[in-house]
Coordinates of C-alpha atoms in Angstrom, one line a residue:
Chain A
M16 CA 120.6 -38.1 -103.5
S17 CA 119.0 -41.2 -104.9
P18 CA 121.2 -44.2 -105.7
L19 CA 119.9 -44.1 -109.3
A20 CA 121.3 -40.7 -109.9
P21 CA 125.0 -40.8 -109.1
T22 CA 125.6 -37.1 -109.4
G23 CA 129.2 -37.6 -108.6
R24 CA 129.2 -34.4 -106.6
L25 CA 132.3 -34.4 -104.4
S26 CA 132.4 -33.2 -100.9
T27 CA 134.2 -29.9 -100.4
A28 CA 137.0 -31.8 -98.5
A29 CA 137.4 -34.2 -101.4
A30 CA 137.5 -31.4 -103.9
L31 CA 140.1 -29.6 -101.9
S32 CA 142.3 -32.7 -101.8
R33 CA 142.1 -32.7 -105.6
L34 CA 142.7 -29.0 -106.2
L35 CA 145.3 -28.1 -103.5
P36 CA 148.0 -30.2 -105.2
Y37 CA 147.7 -27.8 -108.1
W38 CA 148.2 -24.7 -106.0
F39 CA 151.1 -26.3 -104.2
T40 CA 152.7 -27.2 -107.5
V41 CA 152.3 -23.7 -108.8
T42 CA 153.9 -22.4 -105.5
R43 CA 156.8 -24.8 -105.8
R44 CA 157.5 -23.5 -109.3
T45 CA 157.0 -19.8 -108.6
W46 CA 157.8 -19.1 -105.0
R47 CA 161.1 -17.3 -105.7
G48 CA 159.4 -14.4 -107.3
S49 CA 157.1 -13.8 -104.3
V50 CA 159.8 -14.0 -101.6
V51 CA 160.6 -10.3 -101.8
S52 CA 157.0 -9.0 -101.7
S53 CA 155.7 -11.4 -99.1
F54 CA 158.6 -11.5 -96.7
L55 CA 161.4 -9.0 -97.3
T56 CA 159.1 -6.0 -97.7
P57 CA 157.5 -6.3 -94.3
V58 CA 160.9 -6.9 -92.6
F59 CA 162.1 -3.6 -94.2
Y60 CA 159.0 -2.0 -92.8
V61 CA 159.7 -3.3 -89.3
V62 CA 163.3 -2.2 -89.3
A63 CA 162.6 1.2 -90.9
M64 CA 159.5 2.1 -89.0
G65 CA 159.4 0.0 -85.9
V66 CA 163.0 0.2 -85.0
L67 CA 164.5 3.3 -86.6
L68 CA 161.4 5.6 -86.7
G69 CA 160.2 4.1 -83.4
G70 CA 163.5 5.2 -81.8
F71 CA 162.1 8.8 -81.9
I72 CA 158.8 7.9 -80.3
D73 CA 158.2 7.6 -76.5
G74 CA 157.1 4.2 -75.4
D75 CA 154.2 5.6 -73.5
P76 CA 151.5 2.9 -73.0
E77 CA 148.9 5.6 -72.4
R78 CA 149.3 6.9 -76.0
L79 CA 150.1 3.6 -77.7
D80 CA 146.9 1.6 -76.9
G81 CA 148.9 -0.1 -74.1
A82 CA 152.1 -1.0 -76.0
T83 CA 155.3 -0.3 -74.1
S84 CA 157.3 0.6 -77.2
Y85 CA 156.4 1.8 -80.7
L86 CA 157.9 -1.3 -82.1
A87 CA 155.6 -3.5 -80.0
F88 CA 152.7 -1.3 -81.1
I89 CA 153.4 -1.3 -84.8
V90 CA 154.5 -4.9 -85.4
P91 CA 151.1 -6.6 -84.8
G92 CA 149.3 -4.0 -86.9
L93 CA 151.9 -4.3 -89.7
V94 CA 151.5 -8.0 -89.8
A95 CA 147.7 -7.8 -90.0
A96 CA 147.9 -5.1 -92.7
H97 CA 150.4 -7.2 -94.5
A98 CA 148.0 -10.1 -94.3
M99 CA 145.4 -7.9 -96.1
Q100 CA 147.9 -6.8 -98.8
T101 CA 149.1 -10.3 -99.5
A102 CA 145.5 -11.6 -99.7
V103 CA 144.3 -8.9 -102.1
A104 CA 147.3 -9.2 -104.2
D105 CA 146.7 -13.0 -104.5
T106 CA 143.1 -12.6 -105.4
S107 CA 143.2 -9.7 -107.8
W108 CA 145.2 -10.3 -111.0
P109 CA 145.8 -14.0 -110.3
V110 CA 142.0 -14.6 -110.1
F111 CA 141.2 -12.4 -113.1
S112 CA 143.9 -14.1 -115.2
N113 CA 142.6 -17.6 -114.3
F114 CA 139.3 -16.9 -116.2
K115 CA 140.4 -14.2 -118.6
W116 CA 143.9 -15.0 -119.9
N117 CA 145.3 -18.4 -119.1
K118 CA 141.8 -20.0 -118.4
V119 CA 143.1 -22.3 -115.6
Y120 CA 139.6 -22.2 -114.0
D121 CA 138.0 -23.3 -117.3
S122 CA 140.3 -26.4 -117.3
M123 CA 139.3 -27.2 -113.7
V124 CA 135.6 -27.0 -114.2
A125 CA 135.8 -29.4 -117.2
T126 CA 136.4 -32.1 -114.5
P127 CA 134.2 -33.5 -111.7
I128 CA 135.1 -30.3 -109.7
T129 CA 132.4 -27.6 -109.5
V130 CA 132.8 -23.9 -109.9
R131 CA 132.0 -23.4 -106.2
Q132 CA 134.7 -25.8 -105.2
V133 CA 137.2 -24.1 -107.5
A134 CA 136.6 -20.8 -105.7
I135 CA 136.7 -22.3 -102.3
A136 CA 140.0 -24.1 -103.1
H137 CA 141.7 -21.0 -104.4
L138 CA 140.5 -19.0 -101.4
S139 CA 141.7 -21.7 -99.0
F140 CA 145.0 -21.8 -100.6
V141 CA 145.3 -18.0 -100.4
A142 CA 144.4 -18.2 -96.7
L143 CA 147.1 -20.8 -96.1
R144 CA 149.6 -18.7 -97.9
V145 CA 148.7 -15.7 -95.9
A146 CA 148.9 -17.7 -92.7
A147 CA 152.3 -19.0 -93.6
T148 CA 153.6 -15.6 -94.5
C149 CA 152.4 -14.1 -91.3
A150 CA 153.8 -17.0 -89.3
V151 CA 157.3 -16.4 -90.7
F152 CA 156.9 -12.7 -90.1
D153 CA 155.8 -13.3 -86.5
L154 CA 158.7 -15.6 -85.9
V155 CA 161.2 -13.0 -87.1
V156 CA 159.7 -10.2 -85.1
A157 CA 159.6 -12.4 -82.0
A158 CA 163.3 -12.0 -81.9
F159 CA 162.8 -8.3 -81.3
G160 CA 161.0 -9.2 -78.1
V161 CA 157.7 -7.7 -79.1
F162 CA 155.4 -10.4 -77.7
E163 CA 154.3 -10.3 -74.1
T164 CA 153.2 -13.9 -73.7
W165 CA 154.1 -17.2 -75.3
W166 CA 150.5 -17.9 -76.4
G167 CA 149.5 -14.5 -77.5
P168 CA 151.2 -14.6 -80.9
F169 CA 149.4 -17.8 -81.8
V170 CA 146.0 -16.1 -81.3
A171 CA 147.4 -13.0 -83.1
L172 CA 148.4 -15.2 -86.0
A173 CA 145.0 -16.6 -86.2
A174 CA 143.6 -13.1 -86.2
Q175 CA 146.0 -12.1 -89.0
A176 CA 145.2 -15.1 -91.1
L177 CA 141.4 -14.4 -90.6
T178 CA 141.9 -10.8 -91.7
G179 CA 143.7 -11.9 -94.8
A180 CA 141.1 -14.5 -95.6
A181 CA 138.3 -12.0 -95.2
F182 CA 139.9 -9.5 -97.6
A183 CA 140.7 -12.3 -100.0
T184 CA 137.0 -13.1 -100.4
L185 CA 136.1 -9.5 -101.0
M186 CA 138.8 -9.0 -103.7
Y187 CA 138.0 -12.4 -105.2
G188 CA 134.3 -11.4 -105.6
F189 CA 135.3 -8.1 -107.1
A190 CA 137.8 -9.6 -109.5
C191 CA 135.1 -11.9 -110.8
R192 CA 132.8 -9.0 -111.6
I193 CA 135.0 -6.6 -113.5
D194 CA 135.6 -6.6 -117.3
S195 CA 139.0 -4.8 -117.3
D196 CA 141.8 -5.3 -114.9
A197 CA 142.3 -1.5 -114.9
A198 CA 139.7 -1.6 -112.1
F199 CA 142.3 -3.1 -109.7
G200 CA 144.5 0.0 -110.0
V201 CA 141.6 2.1 -108.8
V202 CA 140.7 -0.2 -105.9
F203 CA 144.3 -0.4 -104.8
R204 CA 144.8 3.3 -104.8
I205 CA 141.6 4.5 -103.3
G206 CA 140.7 1.4 -101.2
I207 CA 143.6 -0.7 -100.1
F208 CA 146.3 1.9 -99.7
P209 CA 144.2 4.3 -97.4
L210 CA 143.1 1.3 -95.4
F211 CA 146.7 0.3 -95.0
L212 CA 147.7 3.7 -93.7
F213 CA 144.6 4.7 -91.6
S214 CA 143.3 1.6 -90.0
G215 CA 145.4 1.7 -86.9
A216 CA 148.5 -0.2 -88.1
F217 CA 150.8 2.9 -87.7
F218 CA 149.1 5.0 -85.1
P219 CA 146.2 4.6 -82.6
V220 CA 143.0 5.6 -84.5
S221 CA 142.1 7.9 -81.6
N222 CA 144.5 10.4 -83.3
L223 CA 142.1 10.7 -86.2
G224 CA 139.5 12.7 -84.3
A225 CA 136.1 11.5 -83.1
V226 CA 134.7 11.0 -86.6
G227 CA 137.8 9.7 -88.1
E228 CA 138.2 7.2 -85.3
R229 CA 134.6 5.9 -85.8
L230 CA 135.2 5.6 -89.6
A231 CA 138.4 3.7 -89.0
Q232 CA 136.7 1.4 -86.7
L233 CA 134.2 0.5 -89.3
T234 CA 136.8 -1.0 -91.5
P235 CA 137.5 -4.7 -91.3
L236 CA 141.2 -4.1 -91.2
W237 CA 140.9 -2.1 -88.0
H238 CA 139.2 -5.1 -86.4
G239 CA 142.0 -7.4 -87.6
V240 CA 144.7 -4.9 -86.5
N241 CA 143.1 -4.5 -83.1
L242 CA 142.7 -8.2 -82.5
S243 CA 146.2 -8.9 -83.5
R244 CA 147.6 -6.2 -81.3
M245 CA 145.6 -7.0 -78.2
F246 CA 146.9 -10.5 -78.1
S247 CA 150.5 -9.5 -79.0
I248 CA 150.8 -7.0 -76.2
D249 CA 148.6 -8.9 -73.8
R250 CA 146.1 -6.1 -73.2
I251 CA 143.0 -8.0 -74.0
D252 CA 139.5 -6.5 -73.8
W253 CA 137.5 -9.7 -74.3
S254 CA 134.2 -8.1 -75.3
L255 CA 136.1 -6.0 -77.9
A256 CA 137.9 -9.1 -79.1
A257 CA 134.5 -10.9 -79.5
L258 CA 133.3 -7.9 -81.6
N259 CA 136.5 -7.9 -83.7
L260 CA 136.2 -11.6 -84.3
G261 CA 132.5 -11.3 -85.1
V262 CA 133.1 -8.6 -87.7
L263 CA 135.9 -10.5 -89.4
L264 CA 133.9 -13.8 -89.5
A265 CA 130.9 -11.9 -90.9
V266 CA 133.0 -10.4 -93.7
L267 CA 134.5 -13.9 -94.3
V268 CA 131.1 -15.5 -94.7
I269 CA 129.5 -12.8 -96.8
G270 CA 132.6 -12.4 -98.8
S271 CA 132.8 -16.1 -99.5
R272 CA 129.3 -16.1 -100.9
W273 CA 130.1 -13.1 -103.0
A274 CA 133.2 -14.7 -104.3
V275 CA 131.5 -18.0 -105.2
S276 CA 128.5 -16.3 -106.9
G277 CA 131.0 -14.1 -108.8
L278 CA 132.9 -17.0 -110.2
E279 CA 129.6 -18.9 -111.0
K280 CA 128.4 -15.9 -113.0
R281 CA 131.7 -15.8 -114.8
L282 CA 132.1 -19.4 -115.7
T283 CA 128.6 -20.7 -116.1
T284 CA 127.5 -19.3 -119.4
Chain B
M143 CA 126.4 -41.8 -125.7
I144 CA 124.9 -38.5 -126.5
R145 CA 121.2 -37.9 -127.3
A146 CA 119.7 -34.4 -127.8
V147 CA 116.2 -33.5 -128.8
G148 CA 115.3 -29.9 -129.7
L149 CA 118.4 -28.7 -127.9
T150 CA 118.8 -24.9 -127.7
K151 CA 121.3 -22.4 -126.2
S152 CA 120.6 -18.7 -125.8
F153 CA 122.8 -15.9 -124.6
G154 CA 120.3 -13.1 -123.8
D155 CA 118.4 -12.4 -127.0
F156 CA 120.9 -14.3 -129.1
E157 CA 120.0 -17.9 -129.9
A158 CA 123.3 -19.7 -130.7
V159 CA 121.8 -23.2 -131.0
K160 CA 118.2 -23.3 -132.4
G161 CA 116.8 -26.7 -131.6
I162 CA 119.1 -29.6 -132.8
D163 CA 118.6 -33.3 -132.6
L164 CA 121.6 -35.6 -132.1
D165 CA 122.3 -39.2 -131.5
V166 CA 126.0 -40.2 -131.1
R167 CA 126.7 -43.9 -130.7
R168 CA 129.5 -45.6 -128.8
G169 CA 132.7 -46.0 -130.6
E170 CA 132.0 -43.7 -133.5
A171 CA 133.8 -40.5 -134.5
F172 CA 131.1 -37.9 -134.8
G173 CA 131.7 -34.5 -136.3
F174 CA 130.1 -31.0 -136.3
L175 CA 131.1 -29.3 -139.5
G176 CA 130.4 -25.6 -139.9
P177 CA 131.8 -22.1 -140.1
N178 CA 132.8 -20.0 -137.1
G179 CA 129.6 -18.9 -135.3
A180 CA 127.5 -21.9 -136.4
G181 CA 126.9 -22.9 -132.8
K182 CA 129.3 -25.8 -132.7
S183 CA 131.2 -24.6 -129.6
S184 CA 128.1 -23.7 -127.7
T185 CA 126.8 -27.3 -128.4
M186 CA 130.1 -28.8 -127.3
R187 CA 130.1 -26.8 -124.1
M188 CA 126.6 -28.1 -123.3
I189 CA 127.8 -31.7 -124.0
A190 CA 130.8 -31.1 -121.8
A191 CA 128.3 -30.4 -118.9
V192 CA 129.9 -26.9 -118.3
S193 CA 127.2 -24.8 -120.0
P194 CA 123.6 -25.1 -118.9
V195 CA 121.1 -26.2 -121.5
S196 CA 118.6 -23.4 -122.4
G197 CA 115.9 -25.6 -123.8
G198 CA 115.2 -29.1 -125.2
E199 CA 116.6 -32.4 -123.9
L200 CA 120.2 -33.5 -123.5
S201 CA 121.4 -36.8 -122.2
I202 CA 125.1 -37.7 -122.0
L203 CA 126.2 -41.2 -121.1
G204 CA 122.6 -41.7 -120.1
M205 CA 122.7 -38.9 -117.5
D206 CA 121.3 -35.4 -117.3
P207 CA 124.0 -32.7 -117.2
A208 CA 121.9 -30.4 -115.0
V209 CA 121.8 -33.0 -112.3
D210 CA 124.8 -35.3 -112.8
G211 CA 127.4 -32.7 -114.1
P212 CA 130.3 -33.9 -112.0
A213 CA 129.6 -37.6 -112.8
I214 CA 129.4 -36.9 -116.5
R215 CA 132.5 -34.7 -116.5
G216 CA 134.4 -37.5 -114.7
R217 CA 133.9 -39.8 -117.7
L218 CA 134.6 -37.2 -120.4
G219 CA 137.8 -35.9 -121.9
V220 CA 137.7 -32.3 -123.2
C221 CA 140.1 -30.6 -125.6
P222 CA 138.9 -27.0 -125.7
Q223 CA 139.2 -24.7 -128.6
E224 CA 141.6 -22.4 -126.8
D225 CA 144.5 -24.0 -124.9
T226 CA 143.9 -23.8 -121.2
L227 CA 147.2 -25.1 -120.2
D228 CA 149.0 -23.6 -117.2
S229 CA 151.9 -21.7 -118.5
E230 CA 153.5 -21.4 -115.1
L231 CA 154.0 -25.2 -114.9
N232 CA 156.1 -27.5 -116.9
V233 CA 154.7 -30.0 -119.4
R234 CA 154.6 -33.0 -117.1
D235 CA 153.1 -31.1 -114.1
N236 CA 150.3 -29.9 -116.3
L237 CA 149.3 -33.5 -116.7
V238 CA 150.0 -34.6 -113.1
V239 CA 147.9 -31.8 -111.5
Y240 CA 145.1 -32.4 -114.0
A241 CA 145.0 -36.1 -113.2
R242 CA 144.6 -35.2 -109.5
Y243 CA 141.3 -33.3 -110.3
F244 CA 139.9 -36.7 -111.3
G245 CA 140.8 -38.2 -108.0
I246 CA 143.8 -40.1 -109.3
S247 CA 146.4 -40.7 -106.7
R248 CA 149.8 -39.0 -106.8
S249 CA 151.8 -42.0 -107.9
D250 CA 149.2 -43.1 -110.5
S251 CA 149.0 -39.5 -111.8
R252 CA 152.7 -39.5 -112.4
A253 CA 152.7 -42.8 -114.2
R254 CA 149.7 -41.7 -116.3
A255 CA 151.5 -38.5 -117.2
D256 CA 154.5 -40.3 -118.4
E257 CA 152.4 -42.8 -120.4
L258 CA 150.5 -40.0 -122.1
L259 CA 153.7 -38.0 -122.9
E260 CA 154.9 -41.0 -124.7
F261 CA 151.6 -41.3 -126.6
V262 CA 151.8 -37.7 -127.9
N263 CA 155.6 -37.8 -128.5
L264 CA 156.4 -35.2 -125.8
T265 CA 158.5 -37.3 -123.5
E266 CA 161.6 -35.2 -124.3
K267 CA 159.7 -32.1 -123.4
A268 CA 158.5 -33.3 -120.0
R269 CA 160.5 -30.7 -118.1
A270 CA 160.0 -27.9 -120.7
R271 CA 157.9 -24.9 -119.8
V272 CA 154.6 -24.8 -121.7
E273 CA 155.4 -21.3 -123.0
D274 CA 158.4 -22.7 -124.9
L275 CA 156.3 -25.3 -126.8
S276 CA 155.2 -24.8 -130.4
G277 CA 151.5 -24.5 -131.3
G278 CA 151.4 -28.2 -132.4
M279 CA 153.1 -29.4 -129.2
K280 CA 150.7 -27.4 -127.0
R281 CA 147.8 -28.9 -128.8
R282 CA 149.2 -32.4 -128.3
L283 CA 149.7 -31.7 -124.7
T284 CA 146.1 -30.5 -124.4
I285 CA 144.9 -33.7 -126.0
A286 CA 147.1 -35.7 -123.7
R287 CA 145.6 -33.8 -120.8
S288 CA 142.1 -34.6 -122.0
L289 CA 143.0 -38.3 -121.8
V290 CA 144.3 -38.4 -118.2
S291 CA 141.1 -39.9 -116.9
S292 CA 140.9 -42.6 -119.6
P293 CA 137.6 -41.1 -120.9
E294 CA 135.0 -43.1 -122.8
L295 CA 134.0 -40.0 -124.7
L296 CA 136.5 -37.4 -126.0
L297 CA 135.3 -34.0 -127.0
L298 CA 137.6 -32.1 -129.4
D299 CA 136.7 -28.5 -130.2
E300 CA 138.6 -27.4 -133.3
P301 CA 141.5 -29.6 -132.5
T302 CA 143.8 -28.6 -135.3
T303 CA 143.0 -24.9 -135.9
G304 CA 146.2 -22.9 -136.3
L305 CA 148.4 -25.9 -136.8
D306 CA 150.7 -26.5 -139.8
P307 CA 149.9 -29.5 -142.1
Q308 CA 152.5 -31.8 -140.5
A309 CA 151.3 -31.2 -137.0
R310 CA 147.7 -31.8 -138.1
H311 CA 148.5 -35.1 -139.6
L312 CA 150.4 -36.2 -136.5
L313 CA 147.3 -35.3 -134.4
W314 CA 144.9 -37.0 -136.8
D315 CA 147.0 -40.1 -136.5
Q316 CA 146.8 -40.0 -132.7
L317 CA 143.0 -39.4 -132.8
F318 CA 142.7 -42.4 -135.2
R319 CA 144.5 -44.6 -132.7
L320 CA 142.2 -43.5 -129.9
K321 CA 139.2 -44.4 -132.0
Q322 CA 140.7 -47.8 -132.6
Q323 CA 141.0 -48.3 -128.9
G324 CA 137.2 -47.7 -128.7
V325 CA 137.1 -44.1 -127.5
T326 CA 134.1 -42.2 -128.9
L327 CA 135.2 -39.0 -130.5
V328 CA 133.1 -35.9 -131.0
I329 CA 134.9 -33.3 -133.1
T330 CA 134.0 -29.8 -134.2
T331 CA 135.8 -28.4 -137.2
H332 CA 135.5 -25.9 -140.0
Y333 CA 138.0 -27.9 -142.1
M334 CA 136.2 -30.2 -144.5
D335 CA 139.3 -32.4 -144.9
E336 CA 139.5 -32.9 -141.2
A337 CA 135.8 -34.0 -141.1
E338 CA 136.4 -36.3 -144.1
Q339 CA 139.5 -37.9 -142.5
L340 CA 138.2 -38.4 -139.0
C341 CA 134.5 -38.6 -138.9
D342 CA 132.3 -41.7 -139.5
R343 CA 129.3 -39.5 -139.3
L344 CA 128.8 -35.8 -139.1
V345 CA 126.2 -33.0 -139.1
V346 CA 126.6 -29.9 -141.1
M347 CA 125.8 -27.0 -138.9
D348 CA 125.0 -23.4 -139.9
K349 CA 123.5 -20.5 -138.0
G350 CA 122.5 -22.7 -135.0
V351 CA 120.7 -25.4 -136.9
I352 CA 121.7 -28.7 -138.5
A353 CA 121.5 -28.5 -142.3
A354 CA 122.3 -32.1 -143.0
E355 CA 123.4 -35.3 -141.4
G356 CA 125.2 -38.4 -142.7
S357 CA 128.6 -40.0 -143.4
P358 CA 131.0 -37.8 -145.5
R359 CA 130.4 -40.1 -148.5
D360 CA 126.7 -40.0 -148.0
L361 CA 126.6 -36.3 -147.8
I362 CA 128.7 -35.8 -150.9
G363 CA 126.6 -38.3 -152.8
R364 CA 123.4 -36.7 -151.7
Y365 CA 124.3 -33.0 -152.2
S366 CA 127.0 -33.0 -154.8
T367 CA 128.1 -34.6 -158.0
R368 CA 131.1 -36.9 -158.5
E369 CA 133.4 -34.3 -159.9
V370 CA 133.8 -30.5 -160.0
A371 CA 135.3 -28.5 -162.7
E372 CA 136.8 -25.2 -161.4
V373 CA 137.1 -22.5 -164.0
R374 CA 138.8 -19.2 -163.5
F375 CA 138.5 -16.3 -165.9
A376 CA 140.6 -13.1 -166.0
V377 CA 139.1 -10.4 -163.7
S378 CA 139.3 -6.8 -164.8
G379 CA 137.9 -3.9 -162.8
D380 CA 135.4 -4.3 -159.9
D381 CA 132.8 -6.4 -161.7
N382 CA 132.9 -10.1 -161.2
P383 CA 132.9 -11.5 -164.8
H384 CA 132.2 -15.0 -163.5
Q385 CA 128.5 -14.2 -163.1
A386 CA 128.2 -13.6 -166.8
Y387 CA 130.2 -16.7 -167.7
A388 CA 128.0 -18.8 -165.4
E389 CA 125.1 -18.1 -167.6
Q390 CA 127.0 -19.2 -170.7
L391 CA 128.1 -22.5 -169.0
G392 CA 124.9 -23.2 -167.0
D393 CA 124.0 -26.2 -169.2
L394 CA 127.3 -28.0 -168.9
G395 CA 126.7 -29.4 -165.5
E396 CA 124.0 -30.2 -163.0
R397 CA 124.7 -27.0 -161.2
V398 CA 127.1 -23.9 -161.3
E399 CA 128.3 -22.0 -158.3
V400 CA 129.8 -18.5 -158.6
L401 CA 132.6 -17.6 -156.3
P402 CA 134.4 -14.2 -156.3
D403 CA 137.4 -15.7 -158.1
R404 CA 136.1 -18.7 -160.0
L405 CA 133.2 -20.9 -161.2
L406 CA 132.4 -24.3 -159.9
V407 CA 130.7 -26.6 -162.5
Y408 CA 129.2 -29.7 -160.9
A409 CA 129.1 -32.7 -163.2
E410 CA 129.8 -36.5 -163.3
D411 CA 132.8 -35.9 -165.6
G412 CA 134.8 -32.7 -165.1
D413 CA 137.1 -33.2 -168.1
T414 CA 134.1 -33.2 -170.5
V415 CA 133.0 -29.9 -169.0
L416 CA 136.3 -28.3 -169.6
E417 CA 136.4 -29.6 -173.2
A418 CA 133.0 -28.0 -173.8
V419 CA 134.2 -24.7 -172.2
H420 CA 137.1 -24.6 -174.7
A421 CA 134.8 -25.7 -177.6
R422 CA 132.7 -22.7 -176.9
G423 CA 135.7 -20.5 -177.6
L424 CA 136.1 -19.4 -173.9
R425 CA 139.6 -19.0 -172.6
P426 CA 139.8 -19.4 -168.8
V427 CA 143.1 -18.5 -167.2
A428 CA 143.1 -21.6 -165.0
T429 CA 141.2 -24.8 -164.7
L430 CA 141.0 -27.8 -162.4
V431 CA 139.0 -31.0 -162.2
R432 CA 138.6 -32.5 -158.7
R433 CA 136.3 -34.8 -156.7
S434 CA 133.5 -33.3 -154.7
T435 CA 134.2 -32.6 -151.1
L436 CA 132.3 -31.6 -148.0
E437 CA 133.1 -28.0 -148.9
D438 CA 130.9 -28.5 -151.9
V439 CA 128.2 -30.0 -149.7
F440 CA 128.3 -27.0 -147.4
L441 CA 128.2 -24.5 -150.4
R442 CA 125.2 -26.3 -151.7
L443 CA 123.4 -26.3 -148.4
T444 CA 124.2 -22.8 -147.3
G445 CA 125.3 -20.9 -150.3
R446 CA 128.5 -20.0 -148.5
T447 CA 132.0 -21.3 -148.2
L448 CA 133.2 -22.8 -144.9
V449 CA 136.3 -20.7 -144.3
D450 CA 135.6 -17.0 -145.1

C-alpha cells in the first residue's frame, strides 16, 4: 500500500470492532424471542430423552461408545447438534433478509466496511452466539453429573462452537446464492433434520449398519458430535480427535470462503 | 469532487449507463433529472463506491473507487432510494450503530445521534421503533443517518419519492441548510420541481445518456420558451382529437407538443396564444398559462414526460 493511495481498507479486527456493536445491539433488543428456541428447547430434549427415555436404556458402556448412562451419551451429542441448528437458523432467513428485505447489509457496505468484512462479522457473531448458547446448555447439564472431568467440558464446548461455526458458513453461503427463501424449507427438511437425527447424537452410528455408519461418519455433524462426546465422557481417542478437528476446520475454512464469495456476488453489482 | 469521463455501467448485455461525463464541484448541489430507468441510480451507486465501474474513468474526491473504496466511502454520506433502516432497532440505535461503522467511539456516536435527531426533528421519536414511523420520518432518519460521519459529499437517491408535500418541503429545507454549511449535494430525482428547488446545476438523463447540462434557468432558457399555454379539448371516443387541433394551432407558438389529454403551446406570451385560440372559434374545455419548467425541457429533449 503506497502512502499516496490511502485505500482506507480496515483490518479485519478493526472492522469487527465497528460491526459487532450492531449485532450486540440487535441482540439486546430481540433476545427475548430467541430464549425459547435457543435454550428451553434443548433443556426439554435433555429431560425428555436423556432423563426420561434414558431411564429405559441400560447404561452399558460397550453399547454407548463408552458412556456410562444414556444421559451421559446423549447430552454431548445433543449440544453439538443444537449448535448446528442454532447456527443454520441464524444464517438462513436472517442472512437472506439482510440483503433481500431489510437491506441491512447494503447500509453496512455504504461505509468504509467491505463486503468481506460484513460476512466475517456476521459469521463471527453467530459463532459467539452459538458458543454462548452451548455454554449455558453445558452448565445446566453439568448439574446432571454428565461430565467425567472438570476440563473435558471446556474442550467439548470448543468442539460444539466449532461445529456451529462450520455449519454457519455453509448455510450462509447457501443463503447468498438462492433467489427464493422457499429453498430453506427444502434444506431444513432433507438436510438439517436427517443430520440431526442420524449423525450420532441419539444413538451410536454403529447401529446404522456398515454402510450407514460410513455415511454418517462423512457428515461434519458426526465429527462434531464425536469430538464433543469423547471429551465429555473422557474416552478420548487422540488420533480420531485430530481427524474430527481437521474435518471441522476444513469445513470452516472452505465454508467461510464460500460465504464471503456468496455475499460478494450478491452485493457487488 | 466527482469527475467522470465516458463512464459506463453494464449488467450483462444491458447497458444502463452509456458513457457519461460529469464534473461536480465542491459546495454545489448537483442533480440528475430523469425518468425511472434513466441510469441515475446506477450512476449513483458507482459514485458511492459500492458498484464497480464497467468502463470509462471515475474519480471521487480525487480517488479511484476501485482502489480506494473504503477511504471514499468514509467521506461520503449516502441516502439510498430504498430505506435500509434496521426495523428491529429503535430510531436512536439506528444512528448509533451506523456511526460505529465509521469508527466513531461509543460516546461520540451517542452524542452525534442526539445532535442529528435534533436536526431532523425526530428527538421525540428517539425511542420509537422504526416500523412505527411515517414515510417522511423514515426518510428524515435515513438522511440523518447519512450525516453521521459529517460527510463532505452527500448522495441522495430520490430523496422525496413517496412523500407528501409537507414532508417534502421539510426535507428540502434540511437539505438547503446542509448546502449552506458547505456540504456538496448530489441528488437524483424524477421530480422537476425538486430539481428546480434544490439544484444549482443538473444533467438531464435519459436511457443511460446525458441529454443536456446546465442550471435549471439555463436549461429552460435554452430548450423552452418563457411561457406555456396548456389547452384541453373535449375527448370523445378513442381518437385523440388534440393531434388535429395541434395542426390548427401550430402557428401560434414556437412549438406545440401533443399529450394524450392536452396541447402545450410554447410561446413568449401565453395569454396572447389563448386569445388567438378563441378568436379562431375553438372552444377548449380548460386552459392554463404557466411558466416553462424542467418538465418542458425534458419533453423537448426526449419527446416524453418525466413521470409516466
